[in-house]
PDB file of C-alpha atoms in Angstrom:
ATOM      1  CA  UNK A   1       0.000   0.000   0.000  1.00  0.00           C
ATOM      2  CA  UNK A   2       2.868   2.347   0.797  1.00  0.00           C
ATOM      3  CA  UNK A   3       4.531   1.527  -2.532  1.00  0.00           C
ATOM      4  CA  UNK A   4       1.326   2.233  -4.438  1.00  0.00           C
ATOM      5  CA  UNK A   5       0.820   5.468  -2.512  1.00  0.00           C
ATOM      6  CA  UNK A   6       4.307   6.623  -3.440  1.00  0.00           C
ATOM      7  CA  UNK A   7       3.641   6.008  -7.131  1.00  0.00           C
ATOM      8  CA  UNK A   8       0.281   7.781  -7.011  1.00  0.00           C
ATOM      9  CA  UNK A   9       1.749  10.736  -5.125  1.00  0.00           C
ATOM     10  CA  UNK A  10       4.542  11.063  -7.696  1.00  0.00           C
ATOM     11  CA  UNK A  11       1.926  11.181 -10.472  1.00  0.00           C
ATOM     12  CA  UNK A  12      -0.187  13.640  -8.492  1.00  0.00           C
ATOM     13  CA  UNK A  13       2.566  16.190  -7.844  1.00  0.00           C
ATOM     14  CA  UNK A  14       3.537  16.226 -11.512  1.00  0.00           C
ATOM     15  CA  UNK A  15       0.269  18.143 -11.987  1.00  0.00           C
ATOM     16  CA  UNK A  16      -0.252  16.899 -15.543  1.00  0.00           C
ATOM     17  CA  UNK A  17      -2.818  14.235 -14.694  1.00  0.00           C
ATOM     18  CA  UNK A  18      -6.546  14.463 -14.272  1.00  0.00           C
ATOM     19  CA  UNK A  19      -8.267  12.573 -11.483  1.00  0.00           C
ATOM     20  CA  UNK A  20      -9.480   9.737 -13.721  1.00  0.00           C
ATOM     21  CA  UNK A  21      -5.910   9.212 -14.953  1.00  0.00           C
ATOM     22  CA  UNK A  22      -4.706   8.862 -11.375  1.00  0.00           C
ATOM     23  CA  UNK A  23      -7.380   6.240 -10.699  1.00  0.00           C
ATOM     24  CA  UNK A  24      -6.507   4.250 -13.825  1.00  0.00           C
ATOM     25  CA  UNK A  25      -2.778   4.521 -13.102  1.00  0.00           C
ATOM     26  CA  UNK A  26      -3.274   3.339  -9.543  1.00  0.00           C
ATOM     27  CA  UNK A  27      -5.270   0.318 -10.730  1.00  0.00           C
ATOM     28  CA  UNK A  28      -2.606  -0.575 -13.281  1.00  0.00           C
ATOM     29  CA  UNK A  29       0.233  -0.104 -10.803  1.00  0.00           C
ATOM     30  CA  UNK A  30      -1.509  -2.254  -8.222  1.00  0.00           C
ATOM     31  CA  UNK A  31      -1.243  -5.335 -10.467  1.00  0.00           C
ATOM     32  CA  UNK A  32       2.549  -5.879 -10.334  1.00  0.00           C
ATOM     33  CA  UNK A  33       2.732  -4.683  -6.739  1.00  0.00           C
ATOM     34  CA  UNK A  34       0.063  -7.190  -5.692  1.00  0.00           C
ATOM     35  CA  UNK A  35       1.914  -9.925  -7.570  1.00  0.00           C
ATOM     36  CA  UNK A  36       5.192  -9.016  -5.893  1.00  0.00           C
ATOM     37  CA  UNK A  37       3.880  -8.890  -2.334  1.00  0.00           C
ATOM     38  CA  UNK A  38       1.605 -11.926  -2.712  1.00  0.00           C
ATOM     39  CA  UNK A  39       4.485 -13.987  -4.102  1.00  0.00           C
ATOM     40  CA  UNK A  40       6.797 -12.885  -1.304  1.00  0.00           C
ATOM     41  CA  UNK A  41       4.183 -13.890   1.268  1.00  0.00           C
ATOM     42  CA  UNK A  42       3.676 -17.253  -0.406  1.00  0.00           C
ATOM     43  CA  UNK A  43       7.430 -17.878  -0.543  1.00  0.00           C
ATOM     44  CA  UNK A  44       7.724 -17.076   3.161  1.00  0.00           C
ATOM     45  CA  UNK A  45       4.882 -19.476   3.949  1.00  0.00           C
ATOM     46  CA  UNK A  46       6.538 -22.233   1.898  1.00  0.00           C
ATOM     47  CA  UNK A  47       9.844 -21.588   3.667  1.00  0.00           C
ATOM     48  CA  UNK A  48       8.155 -21.769   7.068  1.00  0.00           C
ATOM     49  CA  UNK A  49       6.431 -25.069   6.292  1.00  0.00           C
ATOM     50  CA  UNK A  50       9.607 -26.462   4.750  1.00  0.00           C
ATOM     51  CA  UNK A  51      11.504 -25.703   7.955  1.00  0.00           C
ATOM     52  CA  UNK A  52       8.801 -27.498   9.944  1.00  0.00           C
ATOM     53  CA  UNK A  53       9.376 -30.596   7.847  1.00  0.00           C
ATOM     54  CA  UNK A  54       6.485 -30.915   5.401  1.00  0.00           C
ATOM     55  CA  UNK A  55       4.590 -28.746   2.977  1.00  0.00           C
ATOM     56  CA  UNK A  56       0.805 -29.010   3.029  1.00  0.00           C
ATOM     57  CA  UNK A  57      -0.815 -30.547  -0.094  1.00  0.00           C
ATOM     58  CA  UNK A  58      -2.983 -27.485  -0.689  1.00  0.00           C
ATOM     59  CA  UNK A  59       0.032 -25.213  -0.417  1.00  0.00           C
ATOM     60  CA  UNK A  60       1.895 -27.487  -2.838  1.00  0.00           C
ATOM     61  CA  UNK A  61      -0.885 -27.098  -5.402  1.00  0.00           C
ATOM     62  CA  UNK A  62      -0.899 -23.352  -4.817  1.00  0.00           C
ATOM     63  CA  UNK A  63       2.857 -23.203  -5.393  1.00  0.00           C
ATOM     64  CA  UNK A  64       2.343 -25.137  -8.624  1.00  0.00           C
ATOM     65  CA  UNK A  65      -0.425 -22.959 -10.084  1.00  0.00           C
ATOM     66  CA  UNK A  66       0.364 -19.458  -8.777  1.00  0.00           C
ATOM     67  CA  UNK A  67       3.593 -18.852 -10.721  1.00  0.00           C
ATOM     68  CA  UNK A  68       1.999 -20.055 -13.937  1.00  0.00           C
ATOM     69  CA  UNK A  69      -1.164 -17.977 -13.630  1.00  0.00           C
ATOM     70  CA  UNK A  70       0.661 -14.912 -12.317  1.00  0.00           C
ATOM     71  CA  UNK A  71       3.113 -15.239 -15.215  1.00  0.00           C
ATOM     72  CA  UNK A  72       0.227 -14.819 -17.627  1.00  0.00           C
ATOM     73  CA  UNK A  73      -0.865 -11.684 -15.771  1.00  0.00           C
ATOM     74  CA  UNK A  74       2.602 -10.107 -15.711  1.00  0.00           C
ATOM     75  CA  UNK A  75       3.139 -10.950 -19.402  1.00  0.00           C
ATOM     76  CA  UNK A  76      -0.145  -9.158 -20.125  1.00  0.00           C
ATOM     77  CA  UNK A  77       1.002  -6.201 -18.026  1.00  0.00           C
ATOM     78  CA  UNK A  78       4.282  -5.982 -19.933  1.00  0.00           C
ATOM     79  CA  UNK A  79       2.395  -6.249 -23.232  1.00  0.00           C
ATOM     80  CA  UNK A  80       0.313  -3.178 -22.308  1.00  0.00           C
ATOM     81  CA  UNK A  81       3.401  -1.048 -22.804  1.00  0.00           C
ATOM     82  CA  UNK A  82       3.648  -2.199 -26.431  1.00  0.00           C
ATOM     83  CA  UNK A  83       0.442  -0.354 -27.293  1.00  0.00           C
ATOM     84  CA  UNK A  84       2.025   3.077 -26.832  1.00  0.00           C
ATOM     85  CA  UNK A  85       3.287   2.950 -30.432  1.00  0.00           C
ATOM     86  CA  UNK A  86      -0.178   3.477 -31.893  1.00  0.00           C
ATOM     87  CA  UNK A  87      -1.050   7.080 -32.624  1.00  0.00           C
ATOM     88  CA  UNK A  88      -3.674   8.684 -34.846  1.00  0.00           C
ATOM     89  CA  UNK A  89      -2.502   9.482 -38.356  1.00  0.00           C
ATOM     90  CA  UNK A  90       0.624   7.312 -38.212  1.00  0.00           C
ATOM     91  CA  UNK A  91       1.788   4.841 -40.815  1.00  0.00           C
ATOM     92  CA  UNK A  92       0.080   1.541 -39.992  1.00  0.00           C
ATOM     93  CA  UNK A  93       2.987  -0.642 -41.140  1.00  0.00           C
ATOM     94  CA  UNK A  94       5.500   1.308 -39.063  1.00  0.00           C
ATOM     95  CA  UNK A  95       3.226   1.132 -36.041  1.00  0.00           C
ATOM     96  CA  UNK A  96       2.719  -2.631 -36.449  1.00  0.00           C
ATOM     97  CA  UNK A  97       6.472  -3.152 -36.786  1.00  0.00           C
ATOM     98  CA  UNK A  98       7.074  -1.031 -33.675  1.00  0.00           C
ATOM     99  CA  UNK A  99       4.357  -2.973 -31.833  1.00  0.00           C
ATOM    100  CA  UNK A 100       6.030  -6.286 -32.654  1.00  0.00           C
ATOM    101  CA  UNK A 101       9.431  -4.918 -31.604  1.00  0.00           C
ATOM    102  CA  UNK A 102       8.045  -3.668 -28.284  1.00  0.00           C
ATOM    103  CA  UNK A 103       6.284  -7.008 -27.754  1.00  0.00           C
ATOM    104  CA  UNK A 104       9.473  -9.093 -28.032  1.00  0.00           C
ATOM    105  CA  UNK A 105       9.907  -9.433 -24.241  1.00  0.00           C
ATOM    106  CA  UNK A 106       6.294 -10.601 -23.912  1.00  0.00           C
ATOM    107  CA  UNK A 107       6.667 -13.022 -26.800  1.00  0.00           C
ATOM    108  CA  UNK A 108       9.847 -14.511 -25.313  1.00  0.00           C
ATOM    109  CA  UNK A 109       8.229 -14.833 -21.873  1.00  0.00           C
ATOM    110  CA  UNK A 110       5.094 -16.362 -23.416  1.00  0.00           C
ATOM    111  CA  UNK A 111       7.062 -18.977 -25.337  1.00  0.00           C
ATOM    112  CA  UNK A 112       9.164 -19.688 -22.258  1.00  0.00           C
ATOM    113  CA  UNK A 113       6.039 -20.042 -20.115  1.00  0.00           C
ATOM    114  CA  UNK A 114       4.723 -22.626 -22.570  1.00  0.00           C
ATOM    115  CA  UNK A 115       7.766 -24.805 -21.772  1.00  0.00           C
ATOM    116  CA  UNK A 116       7.786 -23.852 -18.097  1.00  0.00           C
ATOM    117  CA  UNK A 117       4.225 -25.057 -17.626  1.00  0.00           C
ATOM    118  CA  UNK A 118       5.503 -28.647 -17.329  1.00  0.00           C
ATOM    119  CA  UNK A 119       9.119 -28.019 -16.307  1.00  0.00           C
ATOM    120  CA  UNK A 120       9.464 -25.659 -13.356  1.00  0.00           C
ATOM    121  CA  UNK A 121      13.208 -25.394 -13.860  1.00  0.00           C
ATOM    122  CA  UNK A 122      12.588 -23.639 -17.194  1.00  0.00           C
ATOM    123  CA  UNK A 123      10.331 -21.112 -15.477  1.00  0.00           C
ATOM    124  CA  UNK A 124      12.873 -20.550 -12.735  1.00  0.00           C
ATOM    125  CA  UNK A 125      15.688 -19.698 -15.128  1.00  0.00           C
ATOM    126  CA  UNK A 126      13.461 -17.831 -17.593  1.00  0.00           C
ATOM    127  CA  UNK A 127      12.016 -15.430 -15.035  1.00  0.00           C
ATOM    128  CA  UNK A 128      15.330 -15.114 -13.188  1.00  0.00           C
ATOM    129  CA  UNK A 129      17.064 -13.983 -16.385  1.00  0.00           C
ATOM    130  CA  UNK A 130      14.144 -11.710 -17.315  1.00  0.00           C
ATOM    131  CA  UNK A 131      14.095 -10.105 -13.859  1.00  0.00           C
ATOM    132  CA  UNK A 132      17.848  -9.566 -13.877  1.00  0.00           C
ATOM    133  CA  UNK A 133      17.696  -8.195 -17.432  1.00  0.00           C
ATOM    134  CA  UNK A 134      15.061  -5.628 -16.455  1.00  0.00           C
ATOM    135  CA  UNK A 135      17.082  -4.795 -13.336  1.00  0.00           C
ATOM    136  CA  UNK A 136      20.233  -4.184 -15.366  1.00  0.00           C
ATOM    137  CA  UNK A 137      18.364  -1.924 -17.776  1.00  0.00           C
ATOM    138  CA  UNK A 138      16.865   0.075 -14.907  1.00  0.00           C
ATOM    139  CA  UNK A 139      19.989   0.289 -12.774  1.00  0.00           C
ATOM    140  CA  UNK A 140      22.090   1.780 -15.516  1.00  0.00           C
ATOM    141  CA  UNK A 141      19.674   4.703 -15.556  1.00  0.00           C
ATOM    142  CA  UNK A 142      19.026   7.204 -12.766  1.00  0.00           C
ATOM    143  CA  UNK A 143      17.735   6.487  -9.276  1.00  0.00           C
ATOM    144  CA  UNK A 144      14.392   7.825 -10.454  1.00  0.00           C
ATOM    145  CA  UNK A 145      13.896   4.471 -12.170  1.00  0.00           C
ATOM    146  CA  UNK A 146      13.896   2.469  -8.944  1.00  0.00           C
ATOM    147  CA  UNK A 147      10.105   2.398  -9.104  1.00  0.00           C
ATOM    148  CA  UNK A 148      10.330   0.618 -12.424  1.00  0.00           C
ATOM    149  CA  UNK A 149      12.620  -1.892 -10.744  1.00  0.00           C
ATOM    150  CA  UNK A 150       9.879  -2.559  -8.200  1.00  0.00           C
ATOM    151  CA  UNK A 151       7.199  -2.849 -10.890  1.00  0.00           C
ATOM    152  CA  UNK A 152       9.025  -5.107 -13.341  1.00  0.00           C
ATOM    153  CA  UNK A 153      12.017  -6.876 -11.822  1.00  0.00           C
ATOM    154  CA  UNK A 154      10.391  -7.526  -8.452  1.00  0.00           C
ATOM    155  CA  UNK A 155       7.428  -9.522  -9.775  1.00  0.00           C
ATOM    156  CA  UNK A 156       9.594 -11.377 -12.315  1.00  0.00           C
ATOM    157  CA  UNK A 157      12.108 -12.380  -9.662  1.00  0.00           C
ATOM    158  CA  UNK A 158       9.363 -13.408  -7.241  1.00  0.00           C
ATOM    159  CA  UNK A 159       7.788 -15.578  -9.974  1.00  0.00           C
ATOM    160  CA  UNK A 160      11.203 -17.130 -10.484  1.00  0.00           C
ATOM    161  CA  UNK A 161      11.305 -17.856  -6.750  1.00  0.00           C
ATOM    162  CA  UNK A 162       7.937 -19.625  -6.912  1.00  0.00           C
ATOM    163  CA  UNK A 163       9.057 -21.735  -9.868  1.00  0.00           C
ATOM    164  CA  UNK A 164      12.136 -22.624  -7.796  1.00  0.00           C
ATOM    165  CA  UNK A 165       9.929 -23.549  -4.832  1.00  0.00           C
ATOM    166  CA  UNK A 166       7.895 -25.813  -7.136  1.00  0.00           C
ATOM    167  CA  UNK A 167      11.013 -27.314  -8.681  1.00  0.00           C
TER     168      UNK A 167
END
């Protein structure tokens, strides 16, 4: 909640947004933040039960399905950013080419998820590399981009952790 509030406040003080834009932005930003914090909580629960000696069957099923379903959601979230290439009056072929180029990370993650659905080790390495890749891109920029690190790398790395827990 504090993370989401910080993002909303940053958008609010910029002064360029209308109230409906703040509401839509807050709903969109809540998706990866929910994924991140839910996955962290689930990983902590798995760790606790593992230390006690046995993982509950229901928790085992949850650890199997959550990273796969959440991966679909985060791939959809990443794909949303590909739609910014469309603008009125632009060349349709150039916009479609730009859309495909911007969708490459989503396409790679989607293909990888297809293989990871049966083999958790594939999902572990796929989302680990993707999370680290996004982190490297963000960290070579300014500190202002740390929010992007929280929105992209955090959920990807937490999904990797859940695939590892299922592995």
